[in-house]
Amino acid sequence: MKINIRKVFLYLSFTCIFTYILGIVLSIVCGDMVYLLIAAPTSGILGSIFIVLSKEEKYYFLPWLFLFFIFSTILLGMNS
């Protein structure tokens, strides 16, 4: 059985996207800024790396979107 490494990276990136959203939701629900300052940006950066490694050009806009959301969540966490 041959494993398509590009699909693996793509699935990993979508898993990181889910973790990013989950980190933001947990920070809002629990009121703990650790999720907002550490978990969400880390998973966003990993998701961006995996999208670039997957070489799926139709998803190349997502790393730029992640950068915007990462900096905005860090600023939101620092102001809280």
mmCIF file of N, CA and C in Angstrom:
data_model
loop_
_atom_site.group_PDB
_atom_site.id
_atom_site.type_symbol
_atom_site.label_atom_id
_atom_site.label_comp_id
_atom_site.label_asym_id
_atom_site.label_seq_id
_atom_site.Cartn_x
_atom_site.Cartn_y
_atom_site.Cartn_z
ATOM 1 N N MET A 1 0.845 -1.184 0.000
ATOM 2 C CA MET A 1 0.000 0.000 0.000
ATOM 3 C C MET A 1 0.889 1.244 0.000
ATOM 4 N N LYS A 2 0.643 2.126 -0.931
ATOM 5 C CA LYS A 2 1.435 3.343 -1.053
ATOM 6 C C LYS A 2 0.736 4.483 -0.319
ATOM 7 N N ILE A 3 1.494 5.191 0.495
ATOM 8 C CA ILE A 3 0.953 6.318 1.255
ATOM 9 C C ILE A 3 1.285 7.610 0.516
ATOM 10 N N ASN A 4 0.279 8.417 0.272
ATOM 11 C CA ASN A 4 0.479 9.708 -0.378
ATOM 12 C C ASN A 4 0.849 10.727 0.699
ATOM 13 N N ILE A 5 2.122 11.103 0.729
ATOM 14 C CA ILE A 5 2.632 11.977 1.793
ATOM 15 C C ILE A 5 1.994 13.361 1.732
ATOM 16 N N ARG A 6 1.626 13.806 0.548
ATOM 17 C CA ARG A 6 0.979 15.120 0.434
ATOM 18 C C ARG A 6 -0.381 15.128 1.121
ATOM 19 N N LYS A 7 -1.116 14.031 0.973
ATOM 20 C CA LYS A 7 -2.417 13.942 1.642
ATOM 21 C C LYS A 7 -2.245 13.868 3.158
ATOM 22 N N VAL A 8 -1.190 13.187 3.604
ATOM 23 C CA VAL A 8 -0.927 13.102 5.046
ATOM 24 C C VAL A 8 -0.677 14.496 5.609
ATOM 25 N N PHE A 9 0.152 15.292 4.935
ATOM 26 C CA PHE A 9 0.413 16.656 5.385
ATOM 27 C C PHE A 9 -0.861 17.502 5.346
ATOM 28 N N LEU A 10 -1.692 17.279 4.337
ATOM 29 C CA LEU A 10 -2.937 18.038 4.238
ATOM 30 C C LEU A 10 -3.879 17.687 5.390
ATOM 31 N N TYR A 11 -3.989 16.405 5.713
ATOM 32 C CA TYR A 11 -4.839 16.005 6.840
ATOM 33 C C TYR A 11 -4.279 16.507 8.161
ATOM 34 N N LEU A 12 -2.958 16.510 8.302
ATOM 35 C CA LEU A 12 -2.345 17.065 9.513
ATOM 36 C C LEU A 12 -2.640 18.553 9.641
ATOM 37 N N SER A 13 -2.625 19.264 8.522
ATOM 38 C CA SER A 13 -2.905 20.703 8.582
ATOM 39 C C SER A 13 -4.348 20.961 8.995
ATOM 40 N N PHE A 14 -5.283 20.150 8.498
ATOM 41 C CA PHE A 14 -6.674 20.336 8.901
ATOM 42 C C PHE A 14 -6.891 19.954 10.357
ATOM 43 N N THR A 15 -6.121 18.982 10.845
ATOM 44 C CA THR A 15 -6.173 18.652 12.270
ATOM 45 C C THR A 15 -5.674 19.819 13.102
ATOM 46 N N CYS A 16 -4.627 20.487 12.639
ATOM 47 C CA CYS A 16 -4.112 21.661 13.351
ATOM 48 C C CYS A 16 -5.110 22.813 13.306
ATOM 49 N N ILE A 17 -5.829 22.941 12.201
ATOM 50 C CA ILE A 17 -6.862 23.975 12.124
ATOM 51 C C ILE A 17 -7.936 23.718 13.173
ATOM 52 N N PHE A 18 -8.349 22.451 13.300
ATOM 53 C CA PHE A 18 -9.344 22.102 14.304
ATOM 54 C C PHE A 18 -8.808 22.376 15.711
ATOM 55 N N THR A 19 -7.539 22.052 15.947
ATOM 56 C CA THR A 19 -6.933 22.304 17.258
ATOM 57 C C THR A 19 -6.841 23.795 17.540
ATOM 58 N N TYR A 20 -6.563 24.591 16.518
ATOM 59 C CA TYR A 20 -6.499 26.042 16.663
ATOM 60 C C TYR A 20 -7.856 26.591 17.106
ATOM 61 N N ILE A 21 -8.912 26.157 16.421
ATOM 62 C CA ILE A 21 -10.259 26.616 16.776
ATOM 63 C C ILE A 21 -10.640 26.122 18.167
ATOM 64 N N LEU A 22 -10.281 24.881 18.477
ATOM 65 C CA LEU A 22 -10.576 24.331 19.796
ATOM 66 C C LEU A 22 -9.844 25.089 20.898
ATOM 67 N N GLY A 23 -8.601 25.508 20.635
ATOM 68 C CA GLY A 23 -7.856 26.297 21.622
ATOM 69 C C GLY A 23 -8.515 27.632 21.907
ATOM 70 N N ILE A 24 -9.033 28.273 20.876
ATOM 71 C CA ILE A 24 -9.721 29.551 21.073
ATOM 72 C C ILE A 24 -11.023 29.347 21.843
ATOM 73 N N VAL A 25 -11.767 28.300 21.498
ATOM 74 C CA VAL A 25 -13.022 28.023 22.204
ATOM 75 C C VAL A 25 -12.753 27.693 23.669
ATOM 76 N N LEU A 26 -11.724 26.883 23.938
ATOM 77 C CA LEU A 26 -11.390 26.546 25.323
ATOM 78 C C LEU A 26 -10.969 27.771 26.119
ATOM 79 N N SER A 27 -10.253 28.684 25.485
ATOM 80 C CA SER A 27 -9.838 29.886 26.210
ATOM 81 C C SER A 27 -11.037 30.760 26.559
ATOM 82 N N ILE A 28 -12.030 30.784 25.685
ATOM 83 C CA ILE A 28 -13.231 31.573 25.966
ATOM 84 C C ILE A 28 -14.075 30.900 27.044
ATOM 85 N N VAL A 29 -14.256 29.582 26.926
ATOM 86 C CA VAL A 29 -15.109 28.860 27.870
ATOM 87 C C VAL A 29 -14.468 28.778 29.253
ATOM 88 N N CYS A 30 -13.187 28.397 29.296
ATOM 89 C CA CYS A 30 -12.513 28.204 30.589
ATOM 90 C C CYS A 30 -11.999 29.507 31.181
ATOM 91 N N GLY A 31 -11.832 30.510 30.358
ATOM 92 C CA GLY A 31 -11.295 31.773 30.850
ATOM 93 C C GLY A 31 -9.806 31.719 31.126
ATOM 94 N N ASP A 32 -9.131 30.705 30.584
ATOM 95 C CA ASP A 32 -7.697 30.542 30.813
ATOM 96 C C ASP A 32 -6.948 30.996 29.564
ATOM 97 N N MET A 33 -6.049 31.934 29.720
ATOM 98 C CA MET A 33 -5.340 32.495 28.574
ATOM 99 C C MET A 33 -4.205 31.601 28.077
ATOM 100 N N VAL A 34 -3.920 30.500 28.777
ATOM 101 C CA VAL A 34 -2.864 29.596 28.321
ATOM 102 C C VAL A 34 -3.226 29.013 26.964
ATOM 103 N N TYR A 35 -4.488 28.653 26.793
ATOM 104 C CA TYR A 35 -4.925 28.109 25.507
ATOM 105 C C TYR A 35 -4.783 29.152 24.404
ATOM 106 N N LEU A 36 -5.068 30.384 24.736
ATOM 107 C CA LEU A 36 -5.043 31.443 23.732
ATOM 108 C C LEU A 36 -3.623 31.856 23.380
ATOM 109 N N LEU A 37 -2.733 31.854 24.354
ATOM 110 C CA LEU A 37 -1.374 32.333 24.105
ATOM 111 C C LEU A 37 -0.419 31.245 23.630
ATOM 112 N N ILE A 38 -0.689 29.988 23.950
ATOM 113 C CA ILE A 38 0.261 28.928 23.610
ATOM 114 C C ILE A 38 -0.335 27.927 22.623
ATOM 115 N N ALA A 39 -1.467 27.346 22.969
ATOM 116 C CA ALA A 39 -2.004 26.245 22.165
ATOM 117 C C ALA A 39 -2.480 26.699 20.789
ATOM 118 N N ALA A 40 -3.231 27.766 20.732
ATOM 119 C CA ALA A 40 -3.779 28.201 19.446
ATOM 120 C C ALA A 40 -2.690 28.669 18.472
ATOM 121 N N PRO A 41 -1.753 29.535 18.871
ATOM 122 C CA PRO A 41 -0.718 29.932 17.911
ATOM 123 C C PRO A 41 0.195 28.786 17.478
ATOM 124 N N THR A 42 0.510 27.874 18.401
ATOM 125 C CA THR A 42 1.374 26.749 18.044
ATOM 126 C C THR A 42 0.710 25.859 17.008
ATOM 127 N N SER A 43 -0.549 25.540 17.204
ATOM 128 C CA SER A 43 -1.238 24.709 16.219
ATOM 129 C C SER A 43 -1.448 25.463 14.910
ATOM 130 N N GLY A 44 -1.618 26.777 14.974
ATOM 131 C CA GLY A 44 -1.730 27.561 13.745
ATOM 132 C C GLY A 44 -0.447 27.562 12.936
ATOM 133 N N ILE A 45 0.682 27.673 13.617
ATOM 134 C CA ILE A 45 1.977 27.635 12.926
ATOM 135 C C ILE A 45 2.220 26.253 12.335
ATOM 136 N N LEU A 46 1.934 25.203 13.095
ATOM 137 C CA LEU A 46 2.102 23.847 12.571
ATOM 138 C C LEU A 46 1.182 23.591 11.384
ATOM 139 N N GLY A 47 -0.046 24.079 11.459
ATOM 140 C CA GLY A 47 -0.960 23.924 10.331
ATOM 141 C C GLY A 47 -0.453 24.619 9.084
ATOM 142 N N SER A 48 0.140 25.793 9.246
ATOM 143 C CA SER A 48 0.704 26.518 8.101
ATOM 144 C C SER A 48 1.860 25.753 7.481
ATOM 145 N N ILE A 49 2.721 25.194 8.323
ATOM 146 C CA ILE A 49 3.860 24.421 7.813
ATOM 147 C C ILE A 49 3.376 23.187 7.059
ATOM 148 N N PHE A 50 2.386 22.498 7.617
ATOM 149 C CA PHE A 50 1.883 21.297 6.955
ATOM 150 C C PHE A 50 1.187 21.619 5.641
ATOM 151 N N ILE A 51 0.519 22.758 5.550
ATOM 152 C CA ILE A 51 -0.119 23.141 4.289
ATOM 153 C C ILE A 51 0.935 23.402 3.226
ATOM 154 N N VAL A 52 2.014 24.071 3.594
ATOM 155 C CA VAL A 52 3.083 24.332 2.627
ATOM 156 C C VAL A 52 3.748 23.026 2.205
ATOM 157 N N LEU A 53 3.953 22.108 3.157
ATOM 158 C CA LEU A 53 4.575 20.830 2.820
ATOM 159 C C LEU A 53 3.674 19.947 1.961
ATOM 160 N N SER A 54 2.372 20.127 2.052
ATOM 161 C CA SER A 54 1.462 19.305 1.251
ATOM 162 C C SER A 54 1.469 19.710 -0.219
ATOM 163 N N LYS A 55 1.939 20.908 -0.515
ATOM 164 C CA LYS A 55 2.042 21.435 -1.879
ATOM 165 C C LYS A 55 0.690 21.485 -2.590
ATOM 166 N N GLU A 56 -0.369 21.681 -1.821
ATOM 167 C CA GLU A 56 -1.701 21.874 -2.393
ATOM 168 C C GLU A 56 -1.892 23.375 -2.596
ATOM 169 N N GLU A 57 -1.765 23.822 -3.826
ATOM 170 C CA GLU A 57 -1.756 25.257 -4.101
ATOM 171 C C GLU A 57 -3.091 25.940 -3.823
ATOM 172 N N LYS A 58 -4.178 25.198 -3.848
ATOM 173 C CA LYS A 58 -5.471 25.840 -3.605
ATOM 174 C C LYS A 58 -5.664 26.212 -2.142
ATOM 175 N N TYR A 59 -4.798 25.715 -1.236
ATOM 176 C CA TYR A 59 -4.889 26.053 0.183
ATOM 177 C C TYR A 59 -3.772 26.990 0.635
ATOM 178 N N TYR A 60 -3.025 27.567 -0.304
ATOM 179 C CA TYR A 60 -1.894 28.422 0.074
ATOM 180 C C TYR A 60 -2.314 29.737 0.726
ATOM 181 N N PHE A 61 -3.585 30.104 0.648
ATOM 182 C CA PHE A 61 -4.027 31.328 1.322
ATOM 183 C C PHE A 61 -4.147 31.112 2.828
ATOM 184 N N LEU A 62 -4.267 29.879 3.281
ATOM 185 C CA LEU A 62 -4.478 29.606 4.701
ATOM 186 C C LEU A 62 -3.318 30.021 5.607
ATOM 187 N N PRO A 63 -2.037 29.831 5.212
ATOM 188 C CA PRO A 63 -0.974 30.311 6.114
ATOM 189 C C PRO A 63 -1.037 31.806 6.384
ATOM 190 N N TRP A 64 -1.398 32.608 5.388
ATOM 191 C CA TRP A 64 -1.520 34.051 5.614
ATOM 192 C C TRP A 64 -2.686 34.354 6.534
ATOM 193 N N LEU A 65 -3.759 33.609 6.384
ATOM 194 C CA LEU A 65 -4.903 33.762 7.275
ATOM 195 C C LEU A 65 -4.528 33.363 8.698
ATOM 196 N N PHE A 66 -3.747 32.290 8.817
ATOM 197 C CA PHE A 66 -3.269 31.869 10.130
ATOM 198 C C PHE A 66 -2.407 32.938 10.782
ATOM 199 N N LEU A 67 -1.516 33.551 10.014
ATOM 200 C CA LEU A 67 -0.661 34.595 10.590
ATOM 201 C C LEU A 67 -1.492 35.736 11.150
ATOM 202 N N PHE A 68 -2.519 36.131 10.424
ATOM 203 C CA PHE A 68 -3.396 37.189 10.918
ATOM 204 C C PHE A 68 -4.078 36.770 12.211
ATOM 205 N N PHE A 69 -4.630 35.555 12.228
ATOM 206 C CA PHE A 69 -5.333 35.091 13.423
ATOM 207 C C PHE A 69 -4.387 34.841 14.587
ATOM 208 N N ILE A 70 -3.174 34.383 14.307
ATOM 209 C CA ILE A 70 -2.209 34.133 15.385
ATOM 210 C C ILE A 70 -1.856 35.434 16.080
ATOM 211 N N PHE A 71 -1.521 36.452 15.304
ATOM 212 C CA PHE A 71 -1.159 37.727 15.927
ATOM 213 C C PHE A 71 -2.350 38.375 16.623
ATOM 214 N N SER A 72 -3.540 38.215 16.054
ATOM 215 C CA SER A 72 -4.704 38.810 16.713
ATOM 216 C C SER A 72 -5.049 38.083 18.006
ATOM 217 N N THR A 73 -4.896 36.752 18.039
ATOM 218 C CA THR A 73 -5.184 36.043 19.288
ATOM 219 C C THR A 73 -4.129 36.316 20.343
ATOM 220 N N ILE A 74 -2.882 36.476 19.941
ATOM 221 C CA ILE A 74 -1.844 36.820 20.918
ATOM 222 C C ILE A 74 -2.110 38.202 21.495
ATOM 223 N N LEU A 75 -2.463 39.152 20.639
ATOM 224 C CA LEU A 75 -2.774 40.494 21.139
ATOM 225 C C LEU A 75 -4.013 40.488 22.020
ATOM 226 N N LEU A 76 -5.005 39.692 21.645
ATOM 227 C CA LEU A 76 -6.206 39.576 22.468
ATOM 228 C C LEU A 76 -5.880 38.962 23.827
ATOM 229 N N GLY A 77 -5.016 37.960 23.825
ATOM 230 C CA GLY A 77 -4.627 37.326 25.084
ATOM 231 C C GLY A 77 -3.799 38.233 25.967
ATOM 232 N N MET A 78 -2.969 39.064 25.372
ATOM 233 C CA MET A 78 -2.144 39.977 26.169
ATOM 234 C C MET A 78 -2.971 41.121 26.748
ATOM 235 N N ASN A 79 -4.021 41.518 26.049
ATOM 236 C CA ASN A 79 -4.846 42.615 26.541
ATOM 237 C C ASN A 79 -5.846 42.173 27.600
ATOM 238 N N SER A 80 -6.082 40.873 27.701
ATOM 239 C CA SER A 80 -7.063 40.380 28.679
ATOM 240 C C SER A 80 -6.479 40.268 30.064
#
